[in-house]
PDB file of C-alpha atoms in Angstrom:
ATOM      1  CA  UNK Z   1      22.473   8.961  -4.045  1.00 64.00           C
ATOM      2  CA  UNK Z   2      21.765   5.250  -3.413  1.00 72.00           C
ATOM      3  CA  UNK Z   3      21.775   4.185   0.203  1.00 76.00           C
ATOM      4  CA  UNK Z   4      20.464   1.339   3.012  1.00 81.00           C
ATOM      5  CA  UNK Z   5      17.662   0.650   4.528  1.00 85.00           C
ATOM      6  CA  UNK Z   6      19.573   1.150   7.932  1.00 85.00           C
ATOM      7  CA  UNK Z   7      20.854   4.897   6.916  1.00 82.00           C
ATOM      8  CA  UNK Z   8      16.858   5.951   5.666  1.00 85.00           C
ATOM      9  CA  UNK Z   9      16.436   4.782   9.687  1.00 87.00           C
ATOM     10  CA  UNK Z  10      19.065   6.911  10.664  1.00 82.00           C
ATOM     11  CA  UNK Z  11      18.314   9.950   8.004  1.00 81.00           C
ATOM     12  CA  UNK Z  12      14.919  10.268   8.963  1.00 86.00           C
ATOM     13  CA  UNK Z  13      15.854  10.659  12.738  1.00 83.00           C
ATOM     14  CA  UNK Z  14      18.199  13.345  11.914  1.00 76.00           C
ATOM     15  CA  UNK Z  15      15.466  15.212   9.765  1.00 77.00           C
ATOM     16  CA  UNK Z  16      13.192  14.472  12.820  1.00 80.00           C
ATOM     17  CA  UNK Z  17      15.753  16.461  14.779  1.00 73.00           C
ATOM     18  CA  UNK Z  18      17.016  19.021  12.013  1.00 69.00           C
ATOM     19  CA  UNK Z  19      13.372  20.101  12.054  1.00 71.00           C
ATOM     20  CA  UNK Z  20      13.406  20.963  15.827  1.00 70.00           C
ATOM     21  CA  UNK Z  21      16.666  22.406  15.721  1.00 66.00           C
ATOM     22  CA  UNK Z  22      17.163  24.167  12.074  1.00 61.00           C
ATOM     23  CA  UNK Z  23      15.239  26.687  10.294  1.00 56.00           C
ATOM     24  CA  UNK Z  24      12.754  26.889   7.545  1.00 59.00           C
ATOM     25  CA  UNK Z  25      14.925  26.794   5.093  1.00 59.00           C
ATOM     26  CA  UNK Z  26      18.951  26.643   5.064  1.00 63.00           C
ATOM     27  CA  UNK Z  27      21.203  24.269   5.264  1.00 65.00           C
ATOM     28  CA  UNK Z  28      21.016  20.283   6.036  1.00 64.00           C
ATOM     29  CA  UNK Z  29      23.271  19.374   7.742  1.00 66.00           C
ATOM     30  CA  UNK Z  30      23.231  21.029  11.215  1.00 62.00           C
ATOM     31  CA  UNK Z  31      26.134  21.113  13.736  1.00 61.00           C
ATOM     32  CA  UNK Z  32      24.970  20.347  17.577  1.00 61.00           C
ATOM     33  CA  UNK Z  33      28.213  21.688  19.194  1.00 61.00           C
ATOM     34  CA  UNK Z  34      31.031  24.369  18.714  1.00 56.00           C
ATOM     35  CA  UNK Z  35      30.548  28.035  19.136  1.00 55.00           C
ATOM     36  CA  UNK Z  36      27.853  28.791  16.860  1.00 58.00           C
ATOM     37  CA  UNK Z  37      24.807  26.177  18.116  1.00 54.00           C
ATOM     38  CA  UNK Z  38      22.662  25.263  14.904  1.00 55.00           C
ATOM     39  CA  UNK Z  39      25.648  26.643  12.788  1.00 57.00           C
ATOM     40  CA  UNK Z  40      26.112  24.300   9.443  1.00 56.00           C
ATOM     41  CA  UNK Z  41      28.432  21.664   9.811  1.00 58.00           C
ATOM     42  CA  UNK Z  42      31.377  22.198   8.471  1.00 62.00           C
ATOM     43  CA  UNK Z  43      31.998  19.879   5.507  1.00 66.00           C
ATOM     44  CA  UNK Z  44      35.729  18.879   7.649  1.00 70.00           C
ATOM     45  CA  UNK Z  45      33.613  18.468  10.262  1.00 74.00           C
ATOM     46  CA  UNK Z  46      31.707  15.444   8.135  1.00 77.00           C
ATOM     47  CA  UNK Z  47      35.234  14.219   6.635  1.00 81.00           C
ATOM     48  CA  UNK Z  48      36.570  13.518  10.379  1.00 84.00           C
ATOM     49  CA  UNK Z  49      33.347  11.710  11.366  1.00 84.00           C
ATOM     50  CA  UNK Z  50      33.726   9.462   8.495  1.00 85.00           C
ATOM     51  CA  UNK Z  51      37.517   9.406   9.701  1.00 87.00           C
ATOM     52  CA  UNK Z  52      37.088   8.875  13.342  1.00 88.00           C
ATOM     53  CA  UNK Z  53      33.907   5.653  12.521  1.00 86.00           C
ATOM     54  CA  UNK Z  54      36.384   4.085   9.834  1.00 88.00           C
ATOM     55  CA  UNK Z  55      39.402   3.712  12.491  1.00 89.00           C
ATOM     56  CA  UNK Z  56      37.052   2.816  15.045  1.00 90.00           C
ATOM     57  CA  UNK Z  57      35.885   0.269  12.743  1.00 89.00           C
ATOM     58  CA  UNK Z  58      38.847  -1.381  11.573  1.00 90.00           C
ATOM     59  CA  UNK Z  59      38.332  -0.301   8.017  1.00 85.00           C
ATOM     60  CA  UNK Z  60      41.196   0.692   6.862  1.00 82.00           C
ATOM     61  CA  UNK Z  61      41.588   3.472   3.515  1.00 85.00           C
ATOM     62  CA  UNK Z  62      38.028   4.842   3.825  1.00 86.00           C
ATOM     63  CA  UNK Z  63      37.112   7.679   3.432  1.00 85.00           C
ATOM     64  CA  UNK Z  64      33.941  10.112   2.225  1.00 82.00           C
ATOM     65  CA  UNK Z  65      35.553  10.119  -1.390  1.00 82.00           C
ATOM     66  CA  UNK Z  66      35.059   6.343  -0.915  1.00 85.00           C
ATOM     67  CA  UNK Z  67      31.464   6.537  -0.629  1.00 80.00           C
ATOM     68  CA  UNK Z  68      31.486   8.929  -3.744  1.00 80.00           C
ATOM     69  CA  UNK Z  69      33.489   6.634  -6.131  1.00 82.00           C
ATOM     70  CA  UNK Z  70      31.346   3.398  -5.022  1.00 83.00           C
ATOM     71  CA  UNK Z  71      28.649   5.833  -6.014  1.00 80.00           C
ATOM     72  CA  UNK Z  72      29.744   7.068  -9.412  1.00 84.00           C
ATOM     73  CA  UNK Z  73      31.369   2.761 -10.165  1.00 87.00           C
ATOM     74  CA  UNK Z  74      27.642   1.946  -9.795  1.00 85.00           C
ATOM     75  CA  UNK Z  75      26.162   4.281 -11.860  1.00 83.00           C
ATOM     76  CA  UNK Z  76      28.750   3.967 -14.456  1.00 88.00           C
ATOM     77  CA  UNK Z  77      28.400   0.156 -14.299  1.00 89.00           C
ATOM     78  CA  UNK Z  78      24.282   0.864 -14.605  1.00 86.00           C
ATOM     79  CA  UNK Z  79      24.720   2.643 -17.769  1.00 84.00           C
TER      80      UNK Z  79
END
């Protein structure tokens, strides 16, 4: 999946810190908090993120789907 210069900055920090925190192998995408410490996230868990930035943001009608069809329009358009 296609993404920004500014999210590799902020993917490779979380890898940096998925590495210290996560295991050899298993899942990516590690939740910090709740009852089960290093437990994977939840994929709700990801969908209210997404939720909570886009309100605090002003953008209205956003969602993770959004990212996902912007995705799939540019590949489509790409041939």
């Amino acid at each position: 999946m296609p993404y920004s210069a500014s999210t590799a900055v902020l993917l490779s920090q979380y890898l940096f810190n998925w590495v210290r925190i996560g295991r050899a192998r298993g899942p990516l995408f590690l939740s910090e908090s709740g009852g089960q410490p290093c437990s994977a996230a939840e994929s709700v868990d990801v969908v209210e993120v997404v939720r909570r930035l886009a309100l605090a943001s002003g953008v209205e009608r956003f969602s993770t789907l959004t990212t996902r069809h912007l995705c799939l329009t540019d590949l489509a358009r790409m041939g």
